[in-house]
Amino acid sequence: MITGPRRGRPRRHDDGNGDGDERRGGTPAEERSRSRVRAFGLRTRLLLAFLLVAAVSAGTTAALTYREARNALLETAQDTAVTSFRDQVQQTGFSLPVRREGLEEVLRDIARKGKPHPWVVFAEYGSLRASSGENPVSTVITPELRRAATADPHGSFERVVKDGVPYLTIAMPTVFRASASTVLPSGLVLYAVMRMTDEQLNVDALLTAARDGALPGLVVALIPALLAARSVLRPVRELSRAARSMGSGRLDTRIPVRGSDELADLARTFNESAAQLERSVRELREAEERARRFASDVSHELRTPLAGMLAVTEVLDEDADDLDADTARAVRLVSAETGKLAVLVEDLMEISRFDARAAELNTDEVDVAEAIGKTLQHRHWTDGRVRVELPGGIRARLDPRRFDVVVANLVGNALRHGGAPVMVRLRTEERPPGPPVLVTEVVDSGPGIRPESLPHIFDRFYKADAARTRSAGSGLGLAITQENVKLHGGTIHAGNLPGGGAVFTVEIPLQAEEAGG
C-alpha cells in the first residue's frame, strides 16, 4: 500500500504574483509637482505640505492594512486547500504499478472533497497522465512546481495567474515508507488545481475599501490644513504689513505678540528691532539737525565780520603797491584767504538751506543760450578759454539764479581741475514717453577723472587728488550744483571722454515747473 506523505509542511513557492512586500516610491510626476510647489505662495505650500503628510499617512496605513488583510485571506485559503489535499492523498491508497483503470475515478473522488473550493486533480506517473476533468494535462501547472515536487517529498504549492484568472496549484508526491525514518518516492505525483476567483474578488474589495477610505480622509484633512495655514499665516501677514509700514517711515509700528511659540518669538524680535531702529533713527535725526543748525548758525554769525574783513582787505589791496614787498605779500595773502572764507561761508549757508529743504525754485521762462552767455560774461570767461556751442531758440522754465550757479560751478571746476579750452554745449533731446530734455555739457581738456573718484565726485568736500590738502574752492561746488539740478527735477552725470578730458552732463526736463520746491 502506498500512502501520501505523513509529516512536514509544504514548502512555499511564489511566482511573483503572491504576497511579496509592497513597495512605494515617488513618481517623476510627483517630483515635478514638488518642484512647482516651490513657486507657490506660503499658504499654498502649507496646504500642500499638510495634505501630503495626510496622504502619505493614509496611503501607508491603507497599504499596510491591505497587505496584511490580503496575505491573511490568501494564506487561509491556501493553507486550507493544502491541508485538505494532503489529507485526501494520505487517506487514499494506490497500488504499484499505477494503471489508468480506476485512477480517474479515484481522482474524481478526491476532487469532490476539495476545500475551500472545488479542485481539478491531476496525476502523473512516468508517461501516464490522468485527471478528474476533461483534460488529462493541466496548462496551469508550471515546470517549477514539477521540479519542486520531485525534489521535496513533502509537497509544494504555487500561486499563478493564467489568462487573468488566479489559481492555487498544489503538488503532492506519494511515497512509501522504507523504514521508520525513511520514505521513498513512488513516482506518482498528484496535483490539485483550484480557482481563487472568490479570494481575488475579496482582495479587490479590500483594495477598493482602502482607496475609498483614504480619499475622504484627505478631504477631511483639508479642514485642519486650512486652520493651520491660517494660524501660521496671520502673524506672517502682520509682519509683512508692519515691514511695509516701517518702510514708509512709520517707525513706531509694532506687532501684537500672541502666545509663546516661534512666531511669537519672531514678533517679539521684530518689535525689539523696530524699537532699536526707531531710537537710532531718532538719534541720527537729532544729530543731523544739530549739525545742520550749527553749520547754519556759524555761517550766519560769520557773515557780518567777514563783510567787514572783505571791506578792509579791499582797501589794503588798493594800497598794497605802496607797501614794502613783505607787507604787500602778506596783505594780498590775507585778502585772498578772506575771499575764500567768504565763498565757503556762502556755500555752507546754501547747503544748509538744501539740507533743511528750505531751498525753493523761482522759475521764469528764459532763453537758455542767452543765460549761459551772461554767466560766462559775468565771470570774464570770454577770453578764449571757454568755447561754446549754443544754438538759439531754446527756451525753458528755469530758476535763472540757480541755473547760473550750475553753469558757473561746472565751468569753474573744469578750468581749475581740468584744462583749457573748456567746451560748453547745449541741445535738446526727446526721451519718450517723458517730456523733452534740456542737455547741457561741460567738457574740459584735462586728463579726466580717475575711475575710483567718479562715484564720489559730487560728495561734499571730496578731494579727487588725495595729495591736494587745500583747494581753490570751498569743496562744496559740485555738491551744490547737484542739489540745484535736482531741484529742477533733473540729473547730472560725470564721466570721461575716450580721448581724455572730463565731461559733466546736466539733463533737465523742459516741463519742470512742477518739479521745483
Coordinates of C-alpha atoms in Angstrom, one line a residue:
M1 CA 0.0 0.0 0.0
I2 CA 1.3 3.4 -1.0
T3 CA 0.2 6.4 1.0
G4 CA 0.9 10.0 0.8
P5 CA 3.4 11.9 3.0
R6 CA 2.6 11.9 6.7
R7 CA 4.8 14.7 8.0
G8 CA 6.1 18.1 7.2
R9 CA 4.6 21.3 6.0
P10 CA 4.6 22.0 2.2
R11 CA 7.3 24.4 1.2
R12 CA 6.0 27.6 -0.2
H13 CA 7.0 28.9 -3.7
D14 CA 5.9 32.3 -5.0
D15 CA 5.9 33.1 -8.7
G16 CA 5.8 36.8 -8.2
N17 CA 2.0 37.1 -8.1
G18 CA 1.9 36.2 -4.5
D19 CA 2.2 38.2 -1.3
G20 CA 5.6 39.8 -1.7
D21 CA 6.4 43.1 0.1
E22 CA 4.6 46.1 -1.1
R23 CA 6.9 49.0 -2.1
R24 CA 6.0 52.6 -2.5
G25 CA 8.0 55.3 -4.1
G26 CA 7.7 58.8 -5.6
T27 CA 7.0 59.0 -9.3
P28 CA 8.7 61.5 -11.7
A29 CA 5.4 63.4 -11.9
E30 CA 5.3 63.8 -8.1
E31 CA 8.9 65.1 -8.2
R32 CA 7.9 67.7 -10.9
S33 CA 4.9 68.6 -8.8
R34 CA 7.1 69.2 -5.8
S35 CA 9.3 71.5 -7.9
R36 CA 6.3 73.5 -9.0
V37 CA 5.1 73.9 -5.4
R38 CA 8.2 75.9 -4.6
A39 CA 6.9 78.7 -6.9
F40 CA 3.6 78.9 -5.0
G41 CA 2.8 81.2 -2.1
L42 CA 3.3 80.2 1.5
R43 CA -0.3 79.4 2.1
T44 CA -0.4 77.0 -0.9
R45 CA 2.8 75.4 0.2
L46 CA 1.5 74.8 3.8
L47 CA -1.7 73.3 2.5
L48 CA 0.1 71.0 0.1
A49 CA 2.6 70.0 2.8
F50 CA -0.3 69.2 5.2
L51 CA -2.2 67.3 2.6
L52 CA 1.0 65.5 1.5
V53 CA 1.6 64.3 5.1
A54 CA -2.0 63.2 5.4
A55 CA -1.8 61.4 2.0
V56 CA 1.4 59.6 3.0
S57 CA -0.1 58.6 6.4
A58 CA -3.4 57.5 4.9
G59 CA -1.7 55.7 2.0
T60 CA 0.8 54.0 4.2
T61 CA -1.8 52.9 6.7
A62 CA -4.1 51.7 3.9
A63 CA -1.3 49.9 2.1
L64 CA -0.1 48.1 5.3
T65 CA -3.7 47.2 6.2
Y66 CA -4.4 46.0 2.7
R67 CA -1.2 43.9 2.6
E68 CA -1.9 42.2 5.9
A69 CA -5.5 41.5 5.2
R70 CA -4.7 40.2 1.7
N71 CA -2.0 37.9 3.0
A72 CA -4.2 36.6 5.7
L73 CA -7.0 35.9 3.3
L74 CA -4.8 34.2 0.7
E75 CA -2.9 32.2 3.3
T76 CA -6.1 31.0 4.9
A77 CA -7.4 29.7 1.6
Q78 CA -4.2 28.1 0.5
D79 CA -3.5 26.5 3.9
T80 CA -7.0 25.0 4.0
A81 CA -6.6 23.7 0.5
V82 CA -3.1 22.3 1.1
T83 CA -4.1 20.6 4.3
S84 CA -7.2 19.2 2.8
F85 CA -5.4 17.9 -0.3
R86 CA -2.6 16.3 1.8
D87 CA -5.2 14.5 4.0
Q88 CA -7.0 13.2 1.0
V89 CA -3.8 11.9 -0.6
Q90 CA -2.8 10.3 2.7
Q91 CA -6.1 8.6 3.0
T92 CA -6.1 7.2 -0.5
G93 CA -4.2 4.0 -1.3
F94 CA -2.5 3.3 -4.6
S95 CA -1.1 0.0 -6.0
L96 CA 2.1 -0.1 -7.9
P97 CA 2.5 -0.1 -10.8
V98 CA -0.2 2.5 -11.2
R99 CA -2.7 1.7 -14.0
R100 CA -5.2 4.0 -15.8
E101 CA -8.2 1.7 -14.9
G102 CA -9.9 3.1 -11.9
L103 CA -7.4 6.0 -11.5
E104 CA -9.7 8.7 -12.9
E105 CA -12.5 7.6 -10.6
V106 CA -10.1 7.9 -7.6
L107 CA -9.1 11.4 -8.8
R108 CA -12.7 12.5 -9.1
D109 CA -13.4 11.2 -5.6
I110 CA -10.6 13.3 -4.3
A111 CA -11.7 16.3 -6.3
R112 CA -15.3 16.1 -4.9
K113 CA -13.8 16.6 -1.4
G114 CA -11.9 19.7 -2.3
K115 CA -11.8 22.6 0.2
P116 CA -12.4 25.5 0.3
H117 CA -13.4 25.4 -3.4
P118 CA -13.7 22.5 -5.9
W119 CA -10.4 21.1 -7.3
V120 CA -9.3 19.6 -10.5
V121 CA -7.0 16.8 -9.6
F122 CA -4.2 15.6 -12.0
A123 CA -2.0 12.5 -11.7
E124 CA 1.4 12.0 -13.3
Y125 CA 3.2 8.7 -13.2
G126 CA 6.0 8.3 -15.7
S127 CA 4.3 8.8 -19.1
L128 CA 0.9 8.2 -17.6
R129 CA -1.4 11.3 -17.4
A130 CA -4.9 11.3 -15.9
S131 CA -7.2 13.9 -14.3
S132 CA -10.6 14.3 -12.7
G133 CA -11.6 16.7 -15.5
E134 CA -11.8 16.6 -19.2
N135 CA -8.1 17.3 -20.0
P136 CA -5.5 14.8 -18.7
V137 CA -2.8 17.6 -18.6
S138 CA -3.1 21.0 -16.9
T139 CA -1.8 24.1 -18.5
V140 CA -1.6 25.8 -15.1
I141 CA 0.9 23.5 -13.6
T142 CA 4.4 25.0 -14.1
P143 CA 7.7 23.3 -14.7
E144 CA 9.0 24.9 -11.5
L145 CA 6.2 23.2 -9.4
R146 CA 7.0 19.8 -11.0
R147 CA 10.7 20.2 -10.2
A148 CA 9.8 21.2 -6.6
A149 CA 7.5 18.2 -6.2
T150 CA 10.3 15.8 -7.4
A151 CA 12.8 17.4 -5.1
D152 CA 10.7 17.6 -1.9
P153 CA 8.7 14.5 -0.8
H154 CA 6.6 16.7 1.5
G155 CA 4.9 18.5 -1.4
S156 CA 4.8 22.1 -2.5
F157 CA 2.4 24.7 -3.8
E158 CA 2.4 27.8 -6.1
R159 CA 0.0 30.7 -6.9
V160 CA -0.2 31.5 -10.6
V161 CA -2.3 33.7 -12.9
K162 CA -3.5 32.2 -16.2
D163 CA -5.4 34.4 -18.6
G164 CA -6.2 36.8 -15.8
V165 CA -7.6 34.1 -13.6
P166 CA -5.7 33.3 -10.3
Y167 CA -5.1 29.7 -9.4
L168 CA -3.6 27.8 -6.5
T169 CA -1.7 24.7 -7.7
I170 CA -0.6 22.0 -5.2
A171 CA 1.9 19.2 -5.8
M172 CA 1.8 16.2 -3.5
P173 CA 4.1 13.2 -4.3
T174 CA 3.1 9.8 -3.0
V175 CA 5.7 7.9 -1.0
F176 CA 6.1 4.6 0.7
R177 CA 7.9 4.1 3.9
A178 CA 11.2 2.1 3.7
S179 CA 11.9 2.3 7.4
A180 CA 10.7 4.2 10.5
S181 CA 12.7 7.2 9.5
T182 CA 13.0 6.9 5.7
V183 CA 10.4 7.5 3.0
L184 CA 11.0 6.9 -0.7
P185 CA 9.1 8.5 -3.6
S186 CA 6.9 6.1 -5.6
G187 CA 7.0 8.2 -8.8
L188 CA 3.3 9.1 -8.6
V189 CA 2.6 12.8 -8.2
L190 CA -0.9 14.2 -7.6
Y191 CA -1.7 17.8 -8.5
A192 CA -4.7 19.9 -7.3
V193 CA -5.6 23.0 -9.2
M194 CA -8.1 25.4 -7.5
R195 CA -9.5 28.6 -8.8
M196 CA -9.1 31.5 -6.4
T197 CA -11.6 33.8 -8.0
D198 CA -13.5 34.4 -4.8
E199 CA -10.3 35.3 -3.0
Q200 CA -9.4 37.7 -5.8
L201 CA -12.8 39.4 -5.6
N202 CA -12.3 39.8 -1.8
V203 CA -8.8 41.2 -2.4
D204 CA -10.2 43.7 -5.0
A205 CA -12.8 44.7 -2.5
L206 CA -10.1 45.3 0.1
L207 CA -8.2 47.5 -2.3
T208 CA -11.3 49.5 -3.2
A209 CA -12.2 49.9 0.5
A210 CA -8.7 51.1 1.3
R211 CA -8.8 53.6 -1.6
D212 CA -12.3 54.8 -0.8
G213 CA -11.3 55.2 2.8
A214 CA -8.2 57.2 2.0
L215 CA -9.8 59.8 -0.3
P216 CA -12.4 61.1 2.2
G217 CA -9.6 61.2 4.8
L218 CA -7.8 63.7 2.5
V219 CA -10.9 65.8 2.1
V220 CA -11.4 65.9 5.9
A221 CA -7.7 66.7 6.4
L222 CA -8.2 69.9 4.3
I223 CA -10.1 71.5 7.1
P224 CA -7.3 71.3 9.8
A225 CA -4.9 72.2 7.0
L226 CA -6.8 75.5 6.3
L227 CA -6.9 76.2 10.1
A228 CA -3.2 75.5 10.5
A229 CA -2.3 77.6 7.5
R230 CA -4.4 80.5 8.8
S231 CA -2.8 80.4 12.2
V232 CA 0.6 80.4 10.7
L233 CA 0.0 83.0 8.0
R234 CA -1.8 85.5 10.3
P235 CA 1.4 86.6 12.1
V236 CA 3.3 86.4 8.8
R237 CA 0.8 88.8 7.2
E238 CA 1.0 91.1 10.2
L239 CA 4.8 91.1 9.9
S240 CA 4.6 91.9 6.2
R241 CA 2.2 94.8 6.9
A242 CA 4.4 96.1 9.7
A243 CA 7.5 95.9 7.4
R244 CA 5.7 97.9 4.7
S245 CA 4.6 100.4 7.3
M246 CA 8.1 100.9 8.6
G247 CA 9.4 101.2 5.0
S248 CA 7.0 104.1 4.5
G249 CA 8.5 105.9 7.5
R250 CA 6.3 104.8 10.4
L251 CA 9.0 103.6 12.7
D252 CA 6.6 103.3 15.7
T253 CA 4.9 100.3 14.1
R254 CA 4.7 97.2 16.3
I255 CA 3.2 93.7 16.0
P256 CA 0.9 92.2 18.7
V257 CA 2.5 89.3 20.4
R258 CA 0.3 86.2 20.9
G259 CA 1.3 83.1 22.7
S260 CA 4.9 81.8 23.3
D261 CA 5.7 79.8 20.2
E262 CA 8.3 80.5 17.5
L263 CA 6.0 83.0 15.7
A264 CA 5.5 84.9 18.9
D265 CA 9.3 85.0 19.3
L266 CA 9.6 86.3 15.8
A267 CA 7.0 89.1 16.6
R268 CA 8.8 89.9 19.8
T269 CA 12.2 90.1 18.0
F270 CA 10.7 92.3 15.3
N271 CA 9.3 94.7 17.9
E272 CA 12.6 94.9 19.7
S273 CA 14.4 95.5 16.4
A274 CA 11.9 98.2 15.4
A275 CA 12.3 99.9 18.8
Q276 CA 16.0 99.9 18.4
L277 CA 15.8 101.2 14.9
E278 CA 13.4 103.9 15.9
R279 CA 15.8 105.1 18.7
S280 CA 18.8 105.0 16.3
V281 CA 17.0 107.0 13.6
R282 CA 15.7 109.5 16.1
E283 CA 19.3 110.0 17.5
L284 CA 20.6 110.3 13.9
R285 CA 18.0 112.9 13.0
E286 CA 18.7 114.8 16.2
A287 CA 22.4 114.7 15.5
E288 CA 21.8 115.8 11.9
E289 CA 19.6 118.6 13.0
R290 CA 22.1 119.8 15.5
A291 CA 24.9 119.6 12.8
R292 CA 22.8 121.5 10.3
R293 CA 21.8 124.1 12.8
F294 CA 25.4 124.5 13.9
A295 CA 26.6 125.0 10.4
S296 CA 23.8 127.4 9.6
D297 CA 24.4 129.4 12.8
V298 CA 28.2 129.5 12.4
S299 CA 27.8 130.6 8.8
H300 CA 25.3 133.2 9.7
E301 CA 27.4 134.6 12.5
L302 CA 30.5 134.7 10.2
R303 CA 28.8 136.8 7.5
T304 CA 28.9 140.1 9.4
P305 CA 32.6 140.0 10.5
L306 CA 33.5 138.6 7.1
A307 CA 31.8 141.6 5.4
G308 CA 33.9 143.9 7.4
M309 CA 37.1 142.0 6.7
L310 CA 36.4 142.0 3.0
A311 CA 35.9 145.8 3.1
V312 CA 39.2 146.2 4.9
T313 CA 41.1 143.8 2.6
E314 CA 39.8 145.7 -0.5
V315 CA 41.3 148.9 1.0
L316 CA 44.5 147.1 1.8
D317 CA 44.7 145.7 -1.8
E318 CA 44.4 149.2 -3.2
D319 CA 47.3 150.4 -1.1
A320 CA 49.4 147.2 -1.4
D321 CA 51.6 148.7 -4.1
D322 CA 52.7 151.5 -1.7
L323 CA 53.9 149.0 1.0
D324 CA 57.1 147.1 1.2
A325 CA 57.4 143.8 -0.5
D326 CA 56.9 141.5 2.5
T327 CA 53.9 143.6 3.8
A328 CA 52.3 143.7 0.4
R329 CA 52.7 139.9 0.0
A330 CA 51.1 139.4 3.5
V331 CA 48.2 141.8 2.6
R332 CA 47.5 140.0 -0.7
L333 CA 47.5 136.6 1.1
V334 CA 45.1 137.8 3.8
S335 CA 42.9 139.3 1.1
A336 CA 42.8 136.0 -0.9
E337 CA 42.2 133.8 2.1
T338 CA 39.4 136.1 3.3
G339 CA 37.7 135.8 -0.1
K340 CA 37.9 132.0 0.0
L341 CA 36.5 132.1 3.6
A342 CA 33.6 134.2 2.3
V343 CA 32.9 131.8 -0.5
L344 CA 33.0 128.9 1.9
V345 CA 30.5 130.6 4.3
E346 CA 28.1 131.3 1.4
D347 CA 28.3 127.7 0.2
L348 CA 27.8 126.4 3.7
M349 CA 24.6 128.5 4.1
E350 CA 23.4 127.3 0.7
I351 CA 24.0 123.7 1.6
S352 CA 22.2 124.2 5.0
R353 CA 19.2 125.5 3.1
F354 CA 19.2 122.4 0.9
D355 CA 19.5 120.1 4.0
A356 CA 16.6 121.9 5.7
R357 CA 14.6 121.6 2.5
A358 CA 14.1 125.3 2.5
A359 CA 15.5 125.9 -1.0
E360 CA 12.9 126.9 -3.5
L361 CA 12.7 127.5 -7.2
N362 CA 11.7 130.9 -8.6
T363 CA 11.3 129.9 -12.2
D364 CA 10.9 132.0 -15.3
E365 CA 10.9 131.3 -19.0
V366 CA 14.4 132.1 -20.2
D367 CA 16.5 131.8 -23.4
V368 CA 19.0 129.2 -22.2
A369 CA 21.7 130.1 -24.6
E370 CA 21.5 133.7 -23.6
A371 CA 21.5 132.7 -19.9
I372 CA 24.7 130.7 -20.3
G373 CA 26.3 133.6 -22.2
K374 CA 25.6 136.0 -19.4
T375 CA 27.1 133.6 -16.9
L376 CA 30.4 133.3 -18.9
Q377 CA 30.5 137.1 -19.4
H378 CA 30.0 138.0 -15.7
R379 CA 32.9 135.7 -14.8
H380 CA 35.1 137.1 -17.6
W381 CA 35.4 133.7 -19.3
T382 CA 35.2 135.2 -22.8
D383 CA 38.9 135.3 -23.4
G384 CA 39.1 132.1 -25.4
R385 CA 39.5 129.7 -22.5
V386 CA 35.8 128.8 -22.8
R387 CA 34.2 127.8 -26.2
V388 CA 30.5 127.4 -26.7
E389 CA 28.1 125.6 -29.0
L390 CA 24.8 127.4 -28.1
P391 CA 22.0 127.1 -30.6
G392 CA 19.5 129.8 -30.3
G393 CA 15.8 129.5 -29.8
I394 CA 15.9 127.0 -26.9
R395 CA 13.6 128.3 -24.1
A396 CA 12.9 126.6 -20.8
R397 CA 11.4 127.4 -17.4
L398 CA 14.4 127.6 -15.1
D399 CA 15.4 129.4 -11.9
P400 CA 17.9 131.9 -13.6
R401 CA 20.0 132.3 -10.4
R402 CA 20.3 128.6 -9.7
F403 CA 21.0 127.7 -13.3
D404 CA 23.7 130.4 -13.3
V405 CA 25.3 128.7 -10.3
V406 CA 25.1 125.3 -12.1
V407 CA 26.9 126.6 -15.2
A408 CA 29.4 128.7 -13.2
N409 CA 30.4 125.9 -10.9
L410 CA 30.9 123.4 -13.7
V411 CA 32.9 125.7 -15.9
G412 CA 35.0 127.0 -13.0
N413 CA 35.7 123.4 -11.9
A414 CA 36.7 122.5 -15.4
L415 CA 39.1 125.4 -15.6
R416 CA 40.6 124.7 -12.2
H417 CA 41.0 121.0 -12.2
G418 CA 40.8 120.1 -15.9
G419 CA 42.3 122.4 -18.5
A420 CA 41.5 125.0 -21.1
P421 CA 39.9 125.2 -23.5
V422 CA 36.6 124.2 -22.0
M423 CA 33.6 123.5 -24.2
V424 CA 30.0 124.3 -23.2
R425 CA 27.4 122.6 -25.4
L426 CA 23.6 123.0 -25.4
R427 CA 21.0 120.8 -27.0
T428 CA 17.6 119.2 -26.5
E429 CA 16.7 115.5 -26.7
E430 CA 13.5 113.6 -27.0
R431 CA 13.0 111.0 -24.2
P432 CA 9.7 109.1 -24.9
P433 CA 7.4 108.6 -23.1
G434 CA 8.6 111.6 -21.0
P435 CA 9.0 115.2 -21.9
P436 CA 11.9 116.5 -23.9
V437 CA 15.1 117.1 -22.0
L438 CA 17.4 120.1 -21.9
V439 CA 21.0 118.8 -22.1
T440 CA 24.0 121.0 -21.0
E441 CA 27.5 119.5 -21.4
V442 CA 30.7 121.0 -20.0
V443 CA 33.9 119.3 -21.4
D444 CA 37.4 120.2 -20.4
S445 CA 40.8 119.3 -22.0
G446 CA 42.4 117.8 -18.9
P447 CA 43.4 114.2 -18.1
G448 CA 39.9 113.3 -17.0
I449 CA 38.6 112.0 -13.7
R450 CA 40.1 108.9 -12.1
P451 CA 37.7 105.9 -12.3
E452 CA 37.8 105.4 -8.5
S453 CA 36.8 109.1 -8.0
L454 CA 33.8 109.1 -10.3
P455 CA 31.3 107.6 -7.8
H456 CA 32.3 110.3 -5.2
I457 CA 32.8 113.3 -7.4
F458 CA 29.6 115.0 -6.1
D459 CA 30.3 114.2 -2.4
R460 CA 30.8 117.2 -0.1
F461 CA 34.5 118.2 0.5
Y462 CA 35.6 115.2 -1.6
K463 CA 39.2 115.5 -3.0
A464 CA 39.8 113.7 -6.2
D465 CA 43.5 114.2 -5.6
A466 CA 44.4 112.8 -2.2
A467 CA 47.7 114.7 -2.2
R468 CA 45.9 118.0 -2.5
T469 CA 45.3 119.3 1.0
R470 CA 43.6 122.5 0.0
S471 CA 41.6 123.5 -3.0
A472 CA 40.9 126.8 -4.6
G473 CA 37.2 126.5 -4.0
S474 CA 35.1 125.5 -1.0
G475 CA 34.8 121.8 -1.9
L476 CA 31.1 122.2 -2.0
G477 CA 30.7 123.5 -5.5
L478 CA 29.7 120.2 -7.2
A479 CA 27.5 119.2 -4.3
I480 CA 25.6 122.5 -4.6
T481 CA 25.4 122.0 -8.4
Q482 CA 23.9 118.6 -7.9
E483 CA 21.3 119.9 -5.4
N484 CA 20.3 122.7 -7.8
V485 CA 19.9 120.3 -10.7
K486 CA 17.7 118.0 -8.5
L487 CA 15.6 121.0 -7.5
H488 CA 14.9 121.5 -11.2
G489 CA 13.8 117.8 -11.4
G490 CA 16.9 116.9 -13.4
T491 CA 20.1 114.8 -13.2
I492 CA 23.8 115.4 -13.5
H493 CA 26.4 112.8 -14.5
A494 CA 30.2 112.9 -14.6
G495 CA 32.4 110.9 -17.0
N496 CA 35.4 110.8 -19.2
L497 CA 35.8 111.1 -23.0
P498 CA 37.6 108.3 -24.8
G499 CA 40.4 110.7 -25.9
G500 CA 40.8 112.3 -22.5
G501 CA 39.0 115.1 -20.7
A502 CA 36.2 115.1 -18.2
V503 CA 32.6 115.7 -19.2
F504 CA 29.7 116.8 -17.0
T505 CA 26.2 116.3 -18.4
V506 CA 23.2 118.1 -16.9
E507 CA 19.7 116.9 -18.0
I508 CA 16.7 119.0 -17.0
P509 CA 13.1 118.3 -18.2
L510 CA 11.8 121.1 -20.3
Q511 CA 8.5 120.9 -18.4
A512 CA 9.9 121.2 -14.9
E513 CA 7.7 123.8 -13.5
E514 CA 6.1 121.3 -11.0
A515 CA 9.4 119.7 -10.0
G516 CA 10.6 122.6 -8.1
G517 CA 10.3 123.1 -4.4

